[in-house]
PDB file of N, CA and C in Angstrom:
ATOM      1  N   MET A 664       0.833  -1.230   0.035  1.00 64.00           N
ATOM      2  CA  MET A 664      -0.015  -0.004   0.025  1.00 64.00           C
ATOM      3  C   MET A 664       0.865   1.265   0.005  1.00 64.00           C
ATOM      4  N   SER A 665       0.586   2.124  -0.902  1.00 79.00           N
ATOM      5  CA  SER A 665       1.445   3.373  -0.952  1.00 79.00           C
ATOM      6  C   SER A 665       0.902   4.406   0.007  1.00 79.00           C
ATOM      7  N   ARG A 666       1.798   5.276   0.389  1.00 81.00           N
ATOM      8  CA  ARG A 666       1.369   6.335   1.371  1.00 81.00           C
ATOM      9  C   ARG A 666       0.907   7.573   0.552  1.00 81.00           C
ATOM     10  N   PRO A 667      -0.076   8.256   1.081  1.00 85.00           N
ATOM     11  CA  PRO A 667      -0.581   9.442   0.348  1.00 85.00           C
ATOM     12  C   PRO A 667       0.396  10.608   0.392  1.00 85.00           C
ATOM     13  N   ASP A 668       0.454  11.393  -0.585  1.00 88.00           N
ATOM     14  CA  ASP A 668       1.361  12.589  -0.480  1.00 88.00           C
ATOM     15  C   ASP A 668       0.639  13.697   0.294  1.00 88.00           C
ATOM     16  N   ALA A 669       1.306  14.800   0.563  1.00 88.00           N
ATOM     17  CA  ALA A 669       0.766  15.828   1.397  1.00 88.00           C
ATOM     18  C   ALA A 669      -0.522  16.399   0.837  1.00 88.00           C
ATOM     19  N   ARG A 670      -0.563  16.631  -0.481  1.00 90.00           N
ATOM     20  CA  ARG A 670      -1.833  17.219  -1.054  1.00 90.00           C
ATOM     21  C   ARG A 670      -2.921  16.267  -0.896  1.00 90.00           C
ATOM     22  N   THR A 671      -2.802  15.007  -1.129  1.00 91.00           N
ATOM     23  CA  THR A 671      -3.784  13.980  -0.995  1.00 91.00           C
ATOM     24  C   THR A 671      -4.336  13.943   0.455  1.00 91.00           C
ATOM     25  N   LEU A 672      -3.428  13.938   1.372  1.00 92.00           N
ATOM     26  CA  LEU A 672      -3.745  13.905   2.745  1.00 92.00           C
ATOM     27  C   LEU A 672      -4.586  15.137   3.167  1.00 92.00           C
ATOM     28  N   ILE A 673      -4.153  16.268   2.697  1.00 94.00           N
ATOM     29  CA  ILE A 673      -4.937  17.532   3.020  1.00 94.00           C
ATOM     30  C   ILE A 673      -6.294  17.471   2.424  1.00 94.00           C
ATOM     31  N   GLU A 674      -6.451  17.031   1.177  1.00 94.00           N
ATOM     32  CA  GLU A 674      -7.692  16.933   0.501  1.00 94.00           C
ATOM     33  C   GLU A 674      -8.592  15.939   1.172  1.00 94.00           C
ATOM     34  N   THR A 675      -8.086  14.896   1.761  1.00 95.00           N
ATOM     35  CA  THR A 675      -8.798  13.880   2.419  1.00 95.00           C
ATOM     36  C   THR A 675      -9.303  14.261   3.790  1.00 95.00           C
ATOM     37  N   VAL A 676      -8.549  14.994   4.546  1.00 96.00           N
ATOM     38  CA  VAL A 676      -8.844  15.400   5.874  1.00 96.00           C
ATOM     39  C   VAL A 676      -9.725  16.629   5.994  1.00 96.00           C
ATOM     40  N   LEU A 677      -9.426  17.631   5.139  1.00 98.00           N
ATOM     41  CA  LEU A 677     -10.155  18.908   5.280  1.00 98.00           C
ATOM     42  C   LEU A 677     -11.526  18.809   4.534  1.00 98.00           C
ATOM     43  N   ASP A 678     -12.392  19.717   4.985  1.00 98.00           N
ATOM     44  CA  ASP A 678     -13.701  19.840   4.316  1.00 98.00           C
ATOM     45  C   ASP A 678     -13.504  20.219   2.827  1.00 98.00           C
ATOM     46  N   ARG A 679     -14.262  19.648   1.918  1.00 97.00           N
ATOM     47  CA  ARG A 679     -14.008  19.807   0.450  1.00 97.00           C
ATOM     48  C   ARG A 679     -14.068  21.300   0.095  1.00 97.00           C
ATOM     49  N   GLY A 680     -13.032  21.659  -0.614  1.00 97.00           N
ATOM     50  CA  GLY A 680     -12.957  23.036  -1.165  1.00 97.00           C
ATOM     51  C   GLY A 680     -12.528  24.121  -0.194  1.00 97.00           C
ATOM     52  N   SER A 681     -12.151  23.716   0.981  1.00 98.00           N
ATOM     53  CA  SER A 681     -11.795  24.777   2.013  1.00 98.00           C
ATOM     54  C   SER A 681     -10.312  25.099   2.122  1.00 98.00           C
ATOM     55  N   TRP A 682      -9.443  24.400   1.398  1.00 97.00           N
ATOM     56  CA  TRP A 682      -7.951  24.527   1.555  1.00 97.00           C
ATOM     57  C   TRP A 682      -7.579  25.900   0.998  1.00 97.00           C
ATOM     58  N   LYS A 683      -6.786  26.728   1.711  1.00 97.00           N
ATOM     59  CA  LYS A 683      -6.128  27.859   1.287  1.00 97.00           C
ATOM     60  C   LYS A 683      -4.681  27.791   1.592  1.00 97.00           C
ATOM     61  N   SER A 684      -3.815  27.768   0.596  1.00 94.00           N
ATOM     62  CA  SER A 684      -2.357  27.713   0.792  1.00 94.00           C
ATOM     63  C   SER A 684      -1.808  28.983   1.329  1.00 94.00           C
ATOM     64  N   TRP A 685      -0.862  28.935   2.212  1.00 95.00           N
ATOM     65  CA  TRP A 685      -0.114  30.060   2.598  1.00 95.00           C
ATOM     66  C   TRP A 685       1.225  30.180   1.927  1.00 95.00           C
ATOM     67  N   ASP A 686       1.572  29.189   1.142  1.00 85.00           N
ATOM     68  CA  ASP A 686       2.869  29.161   0.484  1.00 85.00           C
ATOM     69  C   ASP A 686       3.067  30.028  -0.700  1.00 85.00           C
ATOM     70  N   ALA A 687       4.223  30.567  -0.805  1.00 80.00           N
ATOM     71  CA  ALA A 687       4.697  31.369  -1.940  1.00 80.00           C
ATOM     72  C   ALA A 687       5.890  30.645  -2.538  1.00 80.00           C
ATOM     73  N   PRO A 688       6.156  30.865  -3.786  1.00 76.00           N
ATOM     74  CA  PRO A 688       7.331  30.195  -4.334  1.00 76.00           C
ATOM     75  C   PRO A 688       8.549  30.508  -3.490  1.00 76.00           C
ATOM     76  N   PRO A 689       9.343  29.379  -3.153  1.00 71.00           N
ATOM     77  CA  PRO A 689      10.465  29.599  -2.281  1.00 71.00           C
ATOM     78  C   PRO A 689      11.616  30.313  -3.074  1.00 71.00           C
ATOM     79  N   ALA A 690      12.343  31.125  -2.256  1.00 70.00           N
ATOM     80  CA  ALA A 690      13.605  31.673  -2.797  1.00 70.00           C
ATOM     81  C   ALA A 690      14.581  30.564  -3.010  1.00 70.00           C
ATOM     82  N   ASP A 691      15.451  30.712  -4.031  1.00 68.00           N
ATOM     83  CA  ASP A 691      16.443  29.686  -4.277  1.00 68.00           C
ATOM     84  C   ASP A 691      17.715  29.973  -3.452  1.00 68.00           C
ATOM     85  N   PRO A 692      17.950  29.185  -2.405  1.00 67.00           N
ATOM     86  CA  PRO A 692      19.140  29.475  -1.585  1.00 67.00           C
ATOM     87  C   PRO A 692      20.431  28.942  -2.110  1.00 67.00           C
ATOM     88  N   ALA A 693      20.337  28.196  -3.268  1.00 65.00           N
ATOM     89  CA  ALA A 693      21.559  27.567  -3.793  1.00 65.00           C
ATOM     90  C   ALA A 693      22.276  28.527  -4.821  1.00 65.00           C
ATOM     91  N   GLU A 694      23.582  28.455  -4.884  1.00 71.00           N
ATOM     92  CA  GLU A 694      24.278  29.134  -5.935  1.00 71.00           C
ATOM     93  C   GLU A 694      24.004  28.412  -7.270  1.00 71.00           C
ATOM     94  N   PRO A 695      23.748  29.147  -8.323  1.00 71.00           N
ATOM     95  CA  PRO A 695      23.551  28.461  -9.599  1.00 71.00           C
ATOM     96  C   PRO A 695      24.757  27.606  -9.959  1.00 71.00           C
ATOM     97  N   GLY A 696      24.472  26.357 -10.448  1.00 71.00           N
ATOM     98  CA  GLY A 696      25.486  25.497 -10.792  1.00 71.00           C
ATOM     99  C   GLY A 696      26.094  24.672  -9.670  1.00 71.00           C
ATOM    100  N   SER A 697      25.678  24.941  -8.397  1.00 73.00           N
ATOM    101  CA  SER A 697      26.228  24.152  -7.329  1.00 73.00           C
ATOM    102  C   SER A 697      25.535  22.765  -7.235  1.00 73.00           C
ATOM    103  N   SER A 698      26.093  21.897  -6.552  1.00 80.00           N
ATOM    104  CA  SER A 698      25.522  20.568  -6.377  1.00 80.00           C
ATOM    105  C   SER A 698      24.172  20.621  -5.657  1.00 80.00           C
ATOM    106  N   TYR A 699      24.033  21.560  -4.703  1.00 76.00           N
ATOM    107  CA  TYR A 699      22.721  21.698  -4.002  1.00 76.00           C
ATOM    108  C   TYR A 699      21.641  22.213  -4.963  1.00 76.00           C
ATOM    109  N   ALA A 700      22.004  23.104  -5.865  1.00 77.00           N
ATOM    110  CA  ALA A 700      21.009  23.678  -6.858  1.00 77.00           C
ATOM    111  C   ALA A 700      20.605  22.438  -7.778  1.00 77.00           C
ATOM    112  N   GLU A 701      21.544  21.614  -8.092  1.00 81.00           N
ATOM    113  CA  GLU A 701      21.189  20.409  -8.960  1.00 81.00           C
ATOM    114  C   GLU A 701      20.305  19.402  -8.141  1.00 81.00           C
ATOM    115  N   GLU A 702      20.539  19.243  -6.820  1.00 81.00           N
ATOM    116  CA  GLU A 702      19.690  18.386  -5.988  1.00 81.00           C
ATOM    117  C   GLU A 702      18.287  18.939  -5.901  1.00 81.00           C
ATOM    118  N   LEU A 703      18.181  20.289  -5.699  1.00 81.00           N
ATOM    119  CA  LEU A 703      16.864  20.924  -5.615  1.00 81.00           C
ATOM    120  C   LEU A 703      16.093  20.746  -6.933  1.00 81.00           C
ATOM    121  N   ALA A 704      16.734  20.950  -8.032  1.00 82.00           N
ATOM    122  CA  ALA A 704      16.073  20.777  -9.333  1.00 82.00           C
ATOM    123  C   ALA A 704      15.598  19.322  -9.508  1.00 82.00           C
ATOM    124  N   ALA A 705      16.457  18.436  -9.144  1.00 83.00           N
ATOM    125  CA  ALA A 705      16.025  16.966  -9.291  1.00 83.00           C
ATOM    126  C   ALA A 705      14.855  16.650  -8.315  1.00 83.00           C
ATOM    127  N   ALA A 706      14.896  17.151  -7.104  1.00 81.00           N
ATOM    128  CA  ALA A 706      13.873  16.887  -6.203  1.00 81.00           C
ATOM    129  C   ALA A 706      12.536  17.497  -6.702  1.00 81.00           C
ATOM    130  N   ARG A 707      12.612  18.709  -7.224  1.00 83.00           N
ATOM    131  CA  ARG A 707      11.357  19.337  -7.773  1.00 83.00           C
ATOM    132  C   ARG A 707      10.777  18.508  -8.967  1.00 83.00           C
ATOM    133  N   ALA A 708      11.649  18.110  -9.818  1.00 84.00           N
ATOM    134  CA  ALA A 708      11.196  17.331 -10.992  1.00 84.00           C
ATOM    135  C   ALA A 708      10.626  15.956 -10.571  1.00 84.00           C
ATOM    136  N   LYS A 709      11.241  15.276  -9.635  1.00 85.00           N
ATOM    137  CA  LYS A 709      10.762  13.960  -9.186  1.00 85.00           C
ATOM    138  C   LYS A 709       9.560  14.001  -8.363  1.00 85.00           C
ATOM    139  N   SER A 710       9.400  14.978  -7.471  1.00 80.00           N
ATOM    140  CA  SER A 710       8.231  15.029  -6.504  1.00 80.00           C
ATOM    141  C   SER A 710       7.046  15.762  -7.014  1.00 80.00           C
ATOM    142  N   GLY A 711       7.278  16.782  -7.862  1.00 78.00           N
ATOM    143  CA  GLY A 711       6.208  17.652  -8.247  1.00 78.00           C
ATOM    144  C   GLY A 711       5.953  18.810  -7.227  1.00 78.00           C
ATOM    145  N   TYR A 712       6.818  18.882  -6.204  1.00 81.00           N
ATOM    146  CA  TYR A 712       6.700  19.889  -5.162  1.00 81.00           C
ATOM    147  C   TYR A 712       7.945  20.803  -5.320  1.00 81.00           C
ATOM    148  N   ASP A 713       7.809  22.083  -4.789  1.00 78.00           N
ATOM    149  CA  ASP A 713       8.976  22.950  -4.874  1.00 78.00           C
ATOM    150  C   ASP A 713       9.622  23.128  -3.521  1.00 78.00           C
ATOM    151  N   GLU A 714       9.089  22.493  -2.458  1.00 79.00           N
ATOM    152  CA  GLU A 714       9.675  22.495  -1.147  1.00 79.00           C
ATOM    153  C   GLU A 714       8.989  21.339  -0.324  1.00 79.00           C
ATOM    154  N   SER A 715       9.582  21.070   0.840  1.00 79.00           N
ATOM    155  CA  SER A 715       9.017  19.881   1.647  1.00 79.00           C
ATOM    156  C   SER A 715       7.917  20.376   2.582  1.00 79.00           C
ATOM    157  N   ALA A 716       7.869  21.569   2.974  1.00 82.00           N
ATOM    158  CA  ALA A 716       6.824  22.053   3.955  1.00 82.00           C
ATOM    159  C   ALA A 716       5.643  22.649   3.162  1.00 82.00           C
ATOM    160  N   ILE A 717       4.498  22.141   3.476  1.00 87.00           N
ATOM    161  CA  ILE A 717       3.252  22.647   2.894  1.00 87.00           C
ATOM    162  C   ILE A 717       2.468  23.295   4.038  1.00 87.00           C
ATOM    163  N   THR A 718       2.085  24.600   3.849  1.00 92.00           N
ATOM    164  CA  THR A 718       1.396  25.307   4.951  1.00 92.00           C
ATOM    165  C   THR A 718       0.110  25.902   4.351  1.00 92.00           C
ATOM    166  N   GLY A 719      -0.917  26.023   5.233  1.00 96.00           N
ATOM    167  CA  GLY A 719      -2.147  26.704   4.843  1.00 96.00           C
ATOM    168  C   GLY A 719      -3.212  26.515   5.879  1.00 96.00           C
ATOM    169  N   GLU A 720      -4.448  26.745   5.491  1.00 98.00           N
ATOM    170  CA  GLU A 720      -5.579  26.646   6.430  1.00 98.00           C
ATOM    171  C   GLU A 720      -6.766  26.010   5.676  1.00 98.00           C
ATOM    172  N   GLY A 721      -7.645  25.553   6.473  1.00 98.00           N
ATOM    173  CA  GLY A 721      -8.879  24.990   5.893  1.00 98.00           C
ATOM    174  C   GLY A 721      -9.934  24.748   6.953  1.00 98.00           C
ATOM    175  N   LEU A 722     -11.009  23.998   6.617  1.00 98.00           N
ATOM    176  CA  LEU A 722     -12.003  23.682   7.639  1.00 98.00           C
ATOM    177  C   LEU A 722     -11.959  22.159   7.901  1.00 98.00           C
ATOM    178  N   LEU A 723     -12.101  21.843   9.095  1.00 98.00           N
ATOM    179  CA  LEU A 723     -12.244  20.429   9.520  1.00 98.00           C
ATOM    180  C   LEU A 723     -13.494  20.359  10.311  1.00 98.00           C
ATOM    181  N   ASP A 724     -14.480  19.652   9.727  1.00 98.00           N
ATOM    182  CA  ASP A 724     -15.851  19.608  10.240  1.00 98.00           C
ATOM    183  C   ASP A 724     -16.328  20.993  10.611  1.00 98.00           C
ATOM    184  N   GLY A 725     -16.057  21.991   9.671  1.00 98.00           N
ATOM    185  CA  GLY A 725     -16.554  23.277   9.837  1.00 98.00           C
ATOM    186  C   GLY A 725     -15.720  24.240  10.751  1.00 98.00           C
ATOM    187  N   ARG A 726     -14.668  23.682  11.315  1.00 98.00           N
ATOM    188  CA  ARG A 726     -13.833  24.498  12.205  1.00 98.00           C
ATOM    189  C   ARG A 726     -12.570  24.909  11.443  1.00 98.00           C
ATOM    190  N   ARG A 727     -12.179  26.193  11.580  1.00 98.00           N
ATOM    191  CA  ARG A 727     -10.937  26.675  10.892  1.00 98.00           C
ATOM    192  C   ARG A 727      -9.743  26.012  11.610  1.00 98.00           C
ATOM    193  N   VAL A 728      -8.826  25.497  10.749  1.00 98.00           N
ATOM    194  CA  VAL A 728      -7.625  24.872  11.271  1.00 98.00           C
ATOM    195  C   VAL A 728      -6.375  25.336  10.431  1.00 98.00           C
ATOM    196  N   ALA A 729      -5.267  25.365  11.103  1.00 98.00           N
ATOM    197  CA  ALA A 729      -3.982  25.529  10.421  1.00 98.00           C
ATOM    198  C   ALA A 729      -3.430  24.227  10.083  1.00 98.00           C
ATOM    199  N   VAL A 730      -2.738  24.143   8.926  1.00 96.00           N
ATOM    200  CA  VAL A 730      -2.098  22.916   8.516  1.00 96.00           C
ATOM    201  C   VAL A 730      -0.650  23.125   8.144  1.00 96.00           C
ATOM    202  N   VAL A 731       0.254  22.216   8.730  1.00 93.00           N
ATOM    203  CA  VAL A 731       1.684  22.208   8.346  1.00 93.00           C
ATOM    204  C   VAL A 731       1.914  20.763   8.047  1.00 93.00           C
ATOM    205  N   ALA A 732       2.294  20.503   6.802  1.00 89.00           N
ATOM    206  CA  ALA A 732       2.485  19.117   6.442  1.00 89.00           C
ATOM    207  C   ALA A 732       3.876  19.045   5.737  1.00 89.00           C
ATOM    208  N   CYS A 733       4.561  17.943   5.905  1.00 85.00           N
ATOM    209  CA  CYS A 733       5.856  17.714   5.260  1.00 85.00           C
ATOM    210  C   CYS A 733       5.668  16.664   4.187  1.00 85.00           C
ATOM    211  N   GLU A 734       6.295  16.975   3.038  1.00 82.00           N
ATOM    212  CA  GLU A 734       6.124  16.074   1.906  1.00 82.00           C
ATOM    213  C   GLU A 734       7.468  15.275   1.759  1.00 82.00           C
ATOM    214  N   PHE A 735       7.370  14.010   2.119  1.00 78.00           N
ATOM    215  CA  PHE A 735       8.560  13.164   2.130  1.00 78.00           C
ATOM    216  C   PHE A 735       9.294  12.972   0.782  1.00 78.00           C
ATOM    217  N   SER A 736       8.494  13.017  -0.285  1.00 76.00           N
ATOM    218  CA  SER A 736       9.077  12.797  -1.581  1.00 76.00           C
ATOM    219  C   SER A 736       9.971  13.917  -2.093  1.00 76.00           C
ATOM    220  N   PHE A 737       9.899  15.080  -1.334  1.00 75.00           N
ATOM    221  CA  PHE A 737      10.787  16.160  -1.673  1.00 75.00           C
ATOM    222  C   PHE A 737      11.990  16.176  -0.646  1.00 75.00           C
ATOM    223  N   MET A 738      13.106  15.663  -1.085  1.00 75.00           N
ATOM    224  CA  MET A 738      14.290  15.526  -0.203  1.00 75.00           C
ATOM    225  C   MET A 738      14.009  14.912   1.115  1.00 75.00           C
ATOM    226  N   ALA A 739      13.165  13.890   1.140  1.00 66.00           N
ATOM    227  CA  ALA A 739      12.832  13.116   2.438  1.00 66.00           C
ATOM    228  C   ALA A 739      12.214  14.086   3.480  1.00 66.00           C
ATOM    229  N   GLY A 740      11.543  15.116   3.021  1.00 57.00           N
ATOM    230  CA  GLY A 740      10.880  16.018   3.948  1.00 57.00           C
ATOM    231  C   GLY A 740      11.809  16.937   4.744  1.00 57.00           C
ATOM    232  N   SER A 741      13.108  17.023   4.297  1.00 63.00           N
ATOM    233  CA  SER A 741      14.034  17.870   5.086  1.00 63.00           C
ATOM    234  C   SER A 741      13.849  19.337   4.818  1.00 63.00           C
ATOM    235  N   VAL A 742      14.305  20.147   5.825  1.00 62.00           N
ATOM    236  CA  VAL A 742      14.261  21.516   5.591  1.00 62.00           C
ATOM    237  C   VAL A 742      15.732  21.996   5.658  1.00 62.00           C
ATOM    238  N   GLY A 743      16.215  22.435   4.517  1.00 60.00           N
ATOM    239  CA  GLY A 743      17.635  22.731   4.424  1.00 60.00           C
ATOM    240  C   GLY A 743      18.043  24.139   4.857  1.00 60.00           C
ATOM    241  N   VAL A 744      17.098  25.126   4.690  1.00 55.00           N
ATOM    242  CA  VAL A 744      17.302  26.454   5.025  1.00 55.00           C
ATOM    243  C   VAL A 744      16.094  27.024   5.741  1.00 55.00           C
ATOM    244  N   ALA A 745      16.261  27.542   6.951  1.00 48.00           N
ATOM    245  CA  ALA A 745      15.148  28.111   7.687  1.00 48.00           C
ATOM    246  C   ALA A 745      15.091  29.546   7.691  1.00 48.00           C
TER     247      ALA A 745
END
């Protein structure tokens, strides 16, 4: 059995249509041409995500909730720069 990704989990748990992302495109912390820049590009291509942390809000049984989810398929859910 495969594990759901962060988007699927969010869509499954929250009330339908209530998700509002807080995320903006991340700044690129890597020097162009560096090995880390190459790792980021590969992780983005492989996972379909641009970072591991997914943040936002939605409704859970009608109650407003905050959501912070980590996407394992993007560099094993690591946070390289805070």
